[in-house]
PDB file of C-alpha atoms in Angstrom:
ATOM      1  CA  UNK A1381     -90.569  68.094  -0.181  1.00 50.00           C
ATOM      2  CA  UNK A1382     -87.152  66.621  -0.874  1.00 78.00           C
ATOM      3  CA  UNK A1383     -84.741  67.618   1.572  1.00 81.00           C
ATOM      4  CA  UNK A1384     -80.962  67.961   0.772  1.00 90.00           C
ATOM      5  CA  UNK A1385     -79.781  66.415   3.986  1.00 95.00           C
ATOM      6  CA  UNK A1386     -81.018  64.356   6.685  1.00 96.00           C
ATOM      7  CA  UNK A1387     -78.967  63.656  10.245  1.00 96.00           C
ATOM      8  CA  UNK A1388     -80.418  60.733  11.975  1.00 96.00           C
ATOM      9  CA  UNK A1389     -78.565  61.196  15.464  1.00 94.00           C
ATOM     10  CA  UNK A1390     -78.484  64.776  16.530  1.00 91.00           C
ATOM     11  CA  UNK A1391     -76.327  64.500  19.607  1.00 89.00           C
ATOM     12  CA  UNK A1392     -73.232  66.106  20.369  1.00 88.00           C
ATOM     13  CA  UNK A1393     -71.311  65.268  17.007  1.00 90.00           C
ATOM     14  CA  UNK A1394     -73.887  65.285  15.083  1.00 92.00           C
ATOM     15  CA  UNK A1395     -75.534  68.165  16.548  1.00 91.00           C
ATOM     16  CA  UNK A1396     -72.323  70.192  15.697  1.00 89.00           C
ATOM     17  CA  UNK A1397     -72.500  69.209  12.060  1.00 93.00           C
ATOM     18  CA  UNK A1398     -76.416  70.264  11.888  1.00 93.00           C
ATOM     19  CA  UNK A1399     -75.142  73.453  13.073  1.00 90.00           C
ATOM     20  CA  UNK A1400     -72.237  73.847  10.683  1.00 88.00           C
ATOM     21  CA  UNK A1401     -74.348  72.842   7.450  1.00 91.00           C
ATOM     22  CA  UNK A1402     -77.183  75.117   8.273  1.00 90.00           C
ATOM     23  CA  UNK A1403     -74.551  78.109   8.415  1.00 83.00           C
ATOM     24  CA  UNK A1404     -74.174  77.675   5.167  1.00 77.00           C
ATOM     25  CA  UNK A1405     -77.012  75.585   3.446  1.00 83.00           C
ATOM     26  CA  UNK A1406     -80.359  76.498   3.214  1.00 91.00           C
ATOM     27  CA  UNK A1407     -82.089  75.175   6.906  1.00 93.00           C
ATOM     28  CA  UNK A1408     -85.237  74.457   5.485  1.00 93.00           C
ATOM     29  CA  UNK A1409     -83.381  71.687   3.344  1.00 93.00           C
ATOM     30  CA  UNK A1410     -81.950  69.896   6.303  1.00 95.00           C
ATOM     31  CA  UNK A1411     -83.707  67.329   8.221  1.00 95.00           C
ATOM     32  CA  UNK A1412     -82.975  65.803  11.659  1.00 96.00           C
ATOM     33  CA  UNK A1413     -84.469  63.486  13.561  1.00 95.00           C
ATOM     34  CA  UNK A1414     -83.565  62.046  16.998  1.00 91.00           C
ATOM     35  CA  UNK A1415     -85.121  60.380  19.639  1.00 88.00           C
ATOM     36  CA  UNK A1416     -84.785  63.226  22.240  1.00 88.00           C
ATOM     37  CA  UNK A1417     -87.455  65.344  20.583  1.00 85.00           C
ATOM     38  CA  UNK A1418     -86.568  68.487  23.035  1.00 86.00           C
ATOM     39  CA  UNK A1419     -83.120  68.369  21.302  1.00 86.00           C
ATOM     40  CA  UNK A1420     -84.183  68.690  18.446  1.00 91.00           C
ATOM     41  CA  UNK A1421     -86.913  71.288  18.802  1.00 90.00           C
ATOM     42  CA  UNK A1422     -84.105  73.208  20.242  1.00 91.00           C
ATOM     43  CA  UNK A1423     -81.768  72.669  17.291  1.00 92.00           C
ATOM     44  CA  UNK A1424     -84.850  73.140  14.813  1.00 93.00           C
ATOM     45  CA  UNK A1425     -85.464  76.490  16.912  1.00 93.00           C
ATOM     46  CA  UNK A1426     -81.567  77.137  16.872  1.00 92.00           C
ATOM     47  CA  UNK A1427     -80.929  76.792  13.390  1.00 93.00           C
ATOM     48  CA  UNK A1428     -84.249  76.446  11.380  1.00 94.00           C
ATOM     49  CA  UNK A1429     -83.950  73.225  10.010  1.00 95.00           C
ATOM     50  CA  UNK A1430     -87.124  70.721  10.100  1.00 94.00           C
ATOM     51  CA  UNK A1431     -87.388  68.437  12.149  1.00 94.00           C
ATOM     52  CA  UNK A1432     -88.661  64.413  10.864  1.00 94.00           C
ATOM     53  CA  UNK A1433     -91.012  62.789  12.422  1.00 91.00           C
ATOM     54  CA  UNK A1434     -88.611  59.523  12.306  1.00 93.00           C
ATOM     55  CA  UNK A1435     -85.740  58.097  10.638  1.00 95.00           C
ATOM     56  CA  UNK A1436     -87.834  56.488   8.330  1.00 96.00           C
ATOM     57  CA  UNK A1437     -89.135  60.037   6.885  1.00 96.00           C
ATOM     58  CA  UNK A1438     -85.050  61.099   6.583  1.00 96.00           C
ATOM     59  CA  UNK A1439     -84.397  58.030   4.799  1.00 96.00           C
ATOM     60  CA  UNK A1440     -87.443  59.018   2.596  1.00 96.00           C
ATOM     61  CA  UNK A1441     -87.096  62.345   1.886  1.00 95.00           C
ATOM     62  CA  UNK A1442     -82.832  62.806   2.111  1.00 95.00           C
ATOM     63  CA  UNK A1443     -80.625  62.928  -1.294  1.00 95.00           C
ATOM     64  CA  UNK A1444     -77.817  62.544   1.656  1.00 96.00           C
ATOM     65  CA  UNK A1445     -79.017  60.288   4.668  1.00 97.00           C
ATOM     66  CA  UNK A1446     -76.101  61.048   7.789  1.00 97.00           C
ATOM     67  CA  UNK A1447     -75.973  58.210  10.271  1.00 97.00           C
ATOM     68  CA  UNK A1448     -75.253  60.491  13.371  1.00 96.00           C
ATOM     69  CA  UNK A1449     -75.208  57.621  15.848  1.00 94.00           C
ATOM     70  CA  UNK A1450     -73.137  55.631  18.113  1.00 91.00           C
ATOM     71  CA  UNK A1451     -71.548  52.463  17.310  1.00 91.00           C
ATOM     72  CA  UNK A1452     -73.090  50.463  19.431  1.00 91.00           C
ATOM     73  CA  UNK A1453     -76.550  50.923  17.818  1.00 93.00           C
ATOM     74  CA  UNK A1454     -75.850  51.885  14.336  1.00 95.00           C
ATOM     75  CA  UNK A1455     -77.100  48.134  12.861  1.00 95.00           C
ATOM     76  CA  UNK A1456     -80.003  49.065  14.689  1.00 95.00           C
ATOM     77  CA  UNK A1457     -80.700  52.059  12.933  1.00 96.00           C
ATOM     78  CA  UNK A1458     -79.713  51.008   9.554  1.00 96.00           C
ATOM     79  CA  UNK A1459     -81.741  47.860   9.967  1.00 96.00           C
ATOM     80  CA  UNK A1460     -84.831  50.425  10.678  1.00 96.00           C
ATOM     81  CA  UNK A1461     -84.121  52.148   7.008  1.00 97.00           C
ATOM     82  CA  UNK A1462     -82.487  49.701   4.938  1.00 96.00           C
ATOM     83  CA  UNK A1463     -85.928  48.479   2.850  1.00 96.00           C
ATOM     84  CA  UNK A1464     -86.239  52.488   2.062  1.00 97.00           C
ATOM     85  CA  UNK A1465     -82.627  52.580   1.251  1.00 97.00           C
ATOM     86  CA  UNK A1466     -83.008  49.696  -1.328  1.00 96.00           C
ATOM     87  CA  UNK A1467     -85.832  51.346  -3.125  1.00 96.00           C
ATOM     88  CA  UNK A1468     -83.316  54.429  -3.197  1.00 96.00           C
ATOM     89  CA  UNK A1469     -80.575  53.397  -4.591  1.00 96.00           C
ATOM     90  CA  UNK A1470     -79.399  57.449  -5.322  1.00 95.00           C
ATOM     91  CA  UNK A1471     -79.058  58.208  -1.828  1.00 96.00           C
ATOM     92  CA  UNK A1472     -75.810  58.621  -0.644  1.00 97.00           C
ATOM     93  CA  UNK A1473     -75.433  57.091   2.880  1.00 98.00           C
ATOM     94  CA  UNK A1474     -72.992  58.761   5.565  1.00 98.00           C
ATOM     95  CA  UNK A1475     -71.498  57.031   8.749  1.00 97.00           C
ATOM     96  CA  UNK A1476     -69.894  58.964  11.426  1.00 95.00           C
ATOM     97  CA  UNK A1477     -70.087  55.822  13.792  1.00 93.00           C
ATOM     98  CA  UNK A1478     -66.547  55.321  15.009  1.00 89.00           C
ATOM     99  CA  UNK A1479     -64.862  52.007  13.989  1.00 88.00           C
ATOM    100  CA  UNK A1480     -67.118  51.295  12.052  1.00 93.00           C
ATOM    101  CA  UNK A1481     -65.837  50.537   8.360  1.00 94.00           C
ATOM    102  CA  UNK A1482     -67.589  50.645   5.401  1.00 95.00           C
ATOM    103  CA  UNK A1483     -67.280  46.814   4.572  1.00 95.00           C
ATOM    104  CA  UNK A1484     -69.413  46.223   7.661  1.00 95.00           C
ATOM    105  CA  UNK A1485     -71.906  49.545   6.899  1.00 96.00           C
ATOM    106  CA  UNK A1486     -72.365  47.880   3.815  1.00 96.00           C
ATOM    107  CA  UNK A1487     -73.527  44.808   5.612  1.00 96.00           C
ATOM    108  CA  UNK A1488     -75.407  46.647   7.654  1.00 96.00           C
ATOM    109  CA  UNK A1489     -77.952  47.402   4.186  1.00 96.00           C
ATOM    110  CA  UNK A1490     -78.023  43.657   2.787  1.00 96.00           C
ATOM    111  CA  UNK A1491     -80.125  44.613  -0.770  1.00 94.00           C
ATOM    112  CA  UNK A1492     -78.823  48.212  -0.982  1.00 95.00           C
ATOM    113  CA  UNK A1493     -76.780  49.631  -3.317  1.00 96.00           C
ATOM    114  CA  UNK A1494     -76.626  52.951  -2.313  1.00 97.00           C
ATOM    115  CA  UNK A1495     -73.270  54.903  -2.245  1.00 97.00           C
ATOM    116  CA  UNK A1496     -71.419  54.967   1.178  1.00 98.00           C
ATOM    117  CA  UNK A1497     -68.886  57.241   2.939  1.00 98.00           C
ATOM    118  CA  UNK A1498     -67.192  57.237   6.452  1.00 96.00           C
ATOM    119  CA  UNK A1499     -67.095  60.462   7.804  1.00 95.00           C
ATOM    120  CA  UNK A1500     -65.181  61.554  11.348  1.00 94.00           C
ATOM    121  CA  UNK A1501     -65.774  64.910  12.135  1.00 94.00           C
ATOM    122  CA  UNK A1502     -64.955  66.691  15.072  1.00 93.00           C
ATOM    123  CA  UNK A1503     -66.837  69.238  17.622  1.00 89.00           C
ATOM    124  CA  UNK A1504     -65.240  72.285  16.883  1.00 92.00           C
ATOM    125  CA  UNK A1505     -67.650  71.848  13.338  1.00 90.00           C
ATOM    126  CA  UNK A1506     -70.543  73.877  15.230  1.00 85.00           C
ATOM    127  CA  UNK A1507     -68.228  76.899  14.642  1.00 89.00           C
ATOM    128  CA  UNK A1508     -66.518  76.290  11.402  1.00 90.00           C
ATOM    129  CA  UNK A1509     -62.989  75.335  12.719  1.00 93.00           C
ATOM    130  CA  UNK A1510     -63.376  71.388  12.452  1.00 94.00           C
ATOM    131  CA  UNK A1511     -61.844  69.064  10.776  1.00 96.00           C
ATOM    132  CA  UNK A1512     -63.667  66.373   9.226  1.00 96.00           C
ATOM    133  CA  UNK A1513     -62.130  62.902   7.642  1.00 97.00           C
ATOM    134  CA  UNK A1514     -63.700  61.546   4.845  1.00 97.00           C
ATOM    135  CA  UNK A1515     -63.579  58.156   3.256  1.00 97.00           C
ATOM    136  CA  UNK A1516     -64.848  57.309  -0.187  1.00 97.00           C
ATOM    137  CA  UNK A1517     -66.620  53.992  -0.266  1.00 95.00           C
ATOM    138  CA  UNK A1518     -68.237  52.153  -2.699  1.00 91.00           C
ATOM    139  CA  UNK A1519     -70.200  54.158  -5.922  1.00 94.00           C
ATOM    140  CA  UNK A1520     -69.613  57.715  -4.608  1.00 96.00           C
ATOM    141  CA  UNK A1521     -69.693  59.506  -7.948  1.00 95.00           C
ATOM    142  CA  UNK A1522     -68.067  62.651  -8.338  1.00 95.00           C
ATOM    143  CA  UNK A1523     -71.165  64.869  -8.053  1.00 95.00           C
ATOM    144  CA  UNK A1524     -72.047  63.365  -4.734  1.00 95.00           C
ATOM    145  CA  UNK A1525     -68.577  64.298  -3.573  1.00 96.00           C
ATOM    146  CA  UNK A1526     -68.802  67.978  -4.738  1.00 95.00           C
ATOM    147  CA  UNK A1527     -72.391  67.997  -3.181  1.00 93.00           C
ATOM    148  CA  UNK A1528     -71.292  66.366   0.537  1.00 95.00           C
ATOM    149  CA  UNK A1529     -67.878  68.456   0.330  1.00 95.00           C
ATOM    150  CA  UNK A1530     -69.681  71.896  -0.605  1.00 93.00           C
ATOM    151  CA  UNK A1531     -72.167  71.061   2.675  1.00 92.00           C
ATOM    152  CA  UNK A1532     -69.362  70.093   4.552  1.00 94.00           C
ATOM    153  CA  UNK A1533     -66.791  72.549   4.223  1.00 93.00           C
ATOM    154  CA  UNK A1534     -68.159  75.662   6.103  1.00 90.00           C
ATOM    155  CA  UNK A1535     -67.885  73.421   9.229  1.00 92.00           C
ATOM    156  CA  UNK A1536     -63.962  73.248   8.795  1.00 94.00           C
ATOM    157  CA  UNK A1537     -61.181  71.695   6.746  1.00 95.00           C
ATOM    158  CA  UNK A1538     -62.854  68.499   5.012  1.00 96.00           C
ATOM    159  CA  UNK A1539     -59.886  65.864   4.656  1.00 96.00           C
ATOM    160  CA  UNK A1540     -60.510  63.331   2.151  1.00 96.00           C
ATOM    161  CA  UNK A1541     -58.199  60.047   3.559  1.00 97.00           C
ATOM    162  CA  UNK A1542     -58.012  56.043   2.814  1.00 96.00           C
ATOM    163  CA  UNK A1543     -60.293  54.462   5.482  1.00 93.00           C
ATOM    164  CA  UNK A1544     -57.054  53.266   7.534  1.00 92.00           C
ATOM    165  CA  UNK A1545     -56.064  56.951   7.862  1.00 95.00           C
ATOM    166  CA  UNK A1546     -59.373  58.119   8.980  1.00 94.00           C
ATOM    167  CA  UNK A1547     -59.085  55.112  11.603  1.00 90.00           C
ATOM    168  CA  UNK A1548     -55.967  56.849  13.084  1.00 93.00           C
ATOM    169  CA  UNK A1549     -56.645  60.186  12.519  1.00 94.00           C
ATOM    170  CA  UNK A1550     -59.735  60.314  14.187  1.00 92.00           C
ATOM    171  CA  UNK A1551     -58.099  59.291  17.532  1.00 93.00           C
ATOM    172  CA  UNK A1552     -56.042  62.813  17.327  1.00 95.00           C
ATOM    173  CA  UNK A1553     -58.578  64.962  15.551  1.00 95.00           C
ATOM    174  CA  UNK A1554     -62.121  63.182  17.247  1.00 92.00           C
ATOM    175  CA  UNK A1555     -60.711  62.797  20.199  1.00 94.00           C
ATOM    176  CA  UNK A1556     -57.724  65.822  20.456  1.00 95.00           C
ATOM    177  CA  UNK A1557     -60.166  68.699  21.205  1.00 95.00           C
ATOM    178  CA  UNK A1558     -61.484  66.912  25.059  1.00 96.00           C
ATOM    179  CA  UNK A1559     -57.181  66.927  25.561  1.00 97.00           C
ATOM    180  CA  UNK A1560     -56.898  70.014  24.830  1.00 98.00           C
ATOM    181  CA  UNK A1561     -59.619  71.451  26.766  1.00 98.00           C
ATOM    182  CA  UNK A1562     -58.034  69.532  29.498  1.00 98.00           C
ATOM    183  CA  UNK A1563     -54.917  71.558  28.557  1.00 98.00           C
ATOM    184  CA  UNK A1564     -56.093  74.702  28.449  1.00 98.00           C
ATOM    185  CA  UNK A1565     -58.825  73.988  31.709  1.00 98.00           C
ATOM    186  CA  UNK A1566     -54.773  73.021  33.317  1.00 98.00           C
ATOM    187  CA  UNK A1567     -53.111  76.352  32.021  1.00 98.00           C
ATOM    188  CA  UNK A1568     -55.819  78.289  33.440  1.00 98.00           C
ATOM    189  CA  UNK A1569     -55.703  76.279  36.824  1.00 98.00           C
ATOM    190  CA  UNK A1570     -51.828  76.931  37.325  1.00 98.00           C
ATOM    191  CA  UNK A1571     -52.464  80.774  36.804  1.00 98.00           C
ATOM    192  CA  UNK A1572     -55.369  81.112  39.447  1.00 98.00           C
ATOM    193  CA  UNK A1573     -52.892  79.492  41.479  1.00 97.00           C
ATOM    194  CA  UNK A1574     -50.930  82.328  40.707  1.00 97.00           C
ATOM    195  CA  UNK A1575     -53.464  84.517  41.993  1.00 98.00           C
ATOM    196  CA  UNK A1576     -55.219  85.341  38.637  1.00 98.00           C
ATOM    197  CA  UNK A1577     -58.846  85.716  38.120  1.00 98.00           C
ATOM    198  CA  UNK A1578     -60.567  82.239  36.781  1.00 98.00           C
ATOM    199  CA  UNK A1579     -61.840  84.809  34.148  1.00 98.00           C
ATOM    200  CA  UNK A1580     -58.870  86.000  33.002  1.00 98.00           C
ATOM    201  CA  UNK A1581     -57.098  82.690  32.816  1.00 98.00           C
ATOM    202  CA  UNK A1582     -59.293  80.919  30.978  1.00 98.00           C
ATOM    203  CA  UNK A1583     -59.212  83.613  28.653  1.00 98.00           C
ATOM    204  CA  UNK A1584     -55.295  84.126  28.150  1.00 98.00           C
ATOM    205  CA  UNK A1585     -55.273  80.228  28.179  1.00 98.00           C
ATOM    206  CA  UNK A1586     -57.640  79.949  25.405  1.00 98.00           C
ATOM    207  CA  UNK A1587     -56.471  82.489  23.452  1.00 98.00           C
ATOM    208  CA  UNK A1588     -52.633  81.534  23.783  1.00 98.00           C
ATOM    209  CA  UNK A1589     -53.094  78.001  22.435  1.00 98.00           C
ATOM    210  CA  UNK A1590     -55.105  79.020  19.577  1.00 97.00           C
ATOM    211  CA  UNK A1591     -52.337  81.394  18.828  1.00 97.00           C
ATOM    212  CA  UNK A1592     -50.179  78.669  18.709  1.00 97.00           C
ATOM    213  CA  UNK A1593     -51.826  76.686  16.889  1.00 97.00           C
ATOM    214  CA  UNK A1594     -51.890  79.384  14.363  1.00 96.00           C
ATOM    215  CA  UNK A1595     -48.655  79.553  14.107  1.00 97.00           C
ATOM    216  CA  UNK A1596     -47.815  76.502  13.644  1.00 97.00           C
ATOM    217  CA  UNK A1597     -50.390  76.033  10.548  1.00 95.00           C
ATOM    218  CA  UNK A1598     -49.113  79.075   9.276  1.00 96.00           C
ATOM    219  CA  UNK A1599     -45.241  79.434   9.652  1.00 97.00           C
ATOM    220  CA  UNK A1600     -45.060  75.544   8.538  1.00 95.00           C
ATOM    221  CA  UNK A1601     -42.035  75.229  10.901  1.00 97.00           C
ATOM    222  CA  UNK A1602     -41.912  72.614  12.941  1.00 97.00           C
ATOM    223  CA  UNK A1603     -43.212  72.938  16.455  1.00 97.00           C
ATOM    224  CA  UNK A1604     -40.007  72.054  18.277  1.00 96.00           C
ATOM    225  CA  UNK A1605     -38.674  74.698  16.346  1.00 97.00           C
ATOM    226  CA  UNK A1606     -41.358  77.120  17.622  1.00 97.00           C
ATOM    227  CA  UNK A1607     -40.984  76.180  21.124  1.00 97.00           C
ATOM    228  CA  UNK A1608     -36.988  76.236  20.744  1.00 97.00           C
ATOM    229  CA  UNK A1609     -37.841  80.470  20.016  1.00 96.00           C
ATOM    230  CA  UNK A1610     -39.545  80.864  23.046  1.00 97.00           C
ATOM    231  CA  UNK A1611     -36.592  79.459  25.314  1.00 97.00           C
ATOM    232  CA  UNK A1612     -34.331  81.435  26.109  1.00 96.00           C
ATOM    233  CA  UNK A1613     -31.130  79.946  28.036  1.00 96.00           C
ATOM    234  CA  UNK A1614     -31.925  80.060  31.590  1.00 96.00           C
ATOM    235  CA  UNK A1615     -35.497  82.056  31.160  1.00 96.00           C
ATOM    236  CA  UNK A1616     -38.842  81.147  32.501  1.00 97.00           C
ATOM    237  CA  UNK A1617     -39.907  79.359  29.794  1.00 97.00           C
ATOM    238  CA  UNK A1618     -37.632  76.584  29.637  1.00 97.00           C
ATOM    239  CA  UNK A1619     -38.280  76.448  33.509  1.00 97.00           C
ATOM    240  CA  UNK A1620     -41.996  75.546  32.664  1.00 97.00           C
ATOM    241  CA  UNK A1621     -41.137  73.222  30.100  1.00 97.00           C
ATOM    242  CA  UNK A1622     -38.183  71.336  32.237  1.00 97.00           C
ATOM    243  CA  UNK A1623     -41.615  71.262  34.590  1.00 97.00           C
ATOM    244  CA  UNK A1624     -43.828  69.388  32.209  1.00 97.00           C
ATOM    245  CA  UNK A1625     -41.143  66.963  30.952  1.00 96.00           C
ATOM    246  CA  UNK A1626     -40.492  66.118  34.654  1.00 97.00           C
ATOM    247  CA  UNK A1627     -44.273  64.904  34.584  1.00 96.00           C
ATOM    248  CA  UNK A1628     -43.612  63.072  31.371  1.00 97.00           C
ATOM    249  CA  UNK A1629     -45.688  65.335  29.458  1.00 97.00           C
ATOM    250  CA  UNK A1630     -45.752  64.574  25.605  1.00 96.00           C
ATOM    251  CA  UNK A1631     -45.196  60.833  26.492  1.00 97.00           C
ATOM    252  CA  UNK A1632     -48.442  61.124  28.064  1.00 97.00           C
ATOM    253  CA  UNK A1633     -50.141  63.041  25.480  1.00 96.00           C
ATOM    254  CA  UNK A1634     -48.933  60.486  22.769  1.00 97.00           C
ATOM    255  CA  UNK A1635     -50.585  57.722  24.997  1.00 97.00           C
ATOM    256  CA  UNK A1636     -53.982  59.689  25.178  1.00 96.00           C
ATOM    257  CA  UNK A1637     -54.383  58.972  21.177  1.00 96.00           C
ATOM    258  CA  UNK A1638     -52.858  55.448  20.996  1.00 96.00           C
ATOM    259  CA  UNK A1639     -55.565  54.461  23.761  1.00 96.00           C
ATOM    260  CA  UNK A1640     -58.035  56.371  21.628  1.00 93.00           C
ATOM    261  CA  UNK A1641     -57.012  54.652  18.663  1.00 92.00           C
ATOM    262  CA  UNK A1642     -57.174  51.190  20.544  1.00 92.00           C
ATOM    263  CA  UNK A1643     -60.623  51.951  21.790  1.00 90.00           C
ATOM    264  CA  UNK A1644     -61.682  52.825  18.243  1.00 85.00           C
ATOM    265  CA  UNK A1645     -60.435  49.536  17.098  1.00 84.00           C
ATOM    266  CA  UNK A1646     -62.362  47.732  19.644  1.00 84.00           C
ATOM    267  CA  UNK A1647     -65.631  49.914  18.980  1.00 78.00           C
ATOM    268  CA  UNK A1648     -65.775  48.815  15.367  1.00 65.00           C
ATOM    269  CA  UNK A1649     -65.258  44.740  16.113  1.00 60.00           C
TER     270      UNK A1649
END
């Protein structure tokens, strides 16, 4: 059987993309293989895509062969599939592997030709609200893009970006949802301090910063202009924000993804 995708890595990014593509493709055409077998029985049983025997097998049987694994033993892997990758020279080759680029993917799979792309996804995926950067590499043809795009786009917004973008954006995008769970885990905090149930709070927290998100994807105004609405002179509001600028705030959000972008850097060397 040939399958129309194959994830080689099925942990927690990759496991979210499994779950995304087989929302929308047809399960029995996705492959996975990882070397927890119990997680991927339960993502087999989860989603009813097939589960490979190896990597070899995905590398095999895959029109699309996703390299779901970490950095530090991606050469590893590819060195495990790269004489079935250079008797397939069709099969496009995807790297989620952070830092990595596609100049050292490629040499990675000395003797293959096959067509490579960097992808950086992020968790949120598993639901269909991710966002996923994508870099073009070398012999992508046009159908391949359609084909990877079409798969990929019921797990989010795919963003097609230059390979230097999808360095920096996947320190915000990657890394952004673990801050803002820490946000909203915060928000919630501050109101069962209020007395509030931890039920409720997680709740209104939840709900109020995907609200704002909305709004600032859909009103395109600017989100200082946004917050500037909710303020009024001498209100509560401005009280709470005086509160987080006190604790240098934003400063310390902005420093979250520079040191995420640094450690991405460092990852791929």
């Amino acid at each position: 059987m040939q399958y129309t995708i194959g994830f080689i890595g099925a942990g927690n990014m990759g496991g979210a993309l499994i779950r995304g593509v087989c929302a929308a493709a047809d399960p029995a055409k996705v492959l996975i293989a990882d070397m927890m077998v119990d997680k991927t029985r339960a993502l087999s049983e989860a989603t009813g895509c097939a589960v490979a025997e190896d990597a070899a097998q995905v590398a095999r049987e895959c029109g699309i062969v996703m390299l779901c694994v970490k950095p530090q033993v991606l050469a590893e892997t590819a060195a495990s599939i790269r004489d079935i990758l250079a008797d397939r020279p069709e099969a496009l080759v995807v790297s989620i592997a952070a830092g990595v680029t596609l100049d050292k993917l490629s040499a990675m799979l000395p003797g293959c030709a096959n067509p490579l792309v960097r992808l950086m996804p992020n968790t949120p995926a598993a639901i269909g609200r991710g966002v996923i950067l994508t870099a073009w590499g070398r012999g992508v043809t046009e159908e391949q893009k359609g084909a990877l795009t079409a798969l990929l786009t019921p797990c989010g917004s795919v963003e097609p970006v230059t390979e230097k973008e999808l360095d920096m954006g996947s320190a915000l995008s990657g890394c952004g949802p673990a801050f803002v769970y820490l946000f909203i885990e915060a928000l919630a905090d501050g109101a069962v301090e209020t007395g509030l149930s931890r039920e409720k709070a997680q709740r209104y927290a939840a709900q109020t910063v995907l609200g704002a998100a909305a709004m600032v994807l859909e009103s395109g105004q600017h989100p200082g202009q946004l917050k500037d609405a909710v303020c009024s002179p001498g209100g509560t509001t401005i009280a709470g924000v005086a509160a987080l600028e006190d604790r240098a705030f934003r400063a310390a959000a902005a420093a979250a993804v520079k040191a995420a972008y640094e450690k991405n850097c460092r990852l791929g060397g």
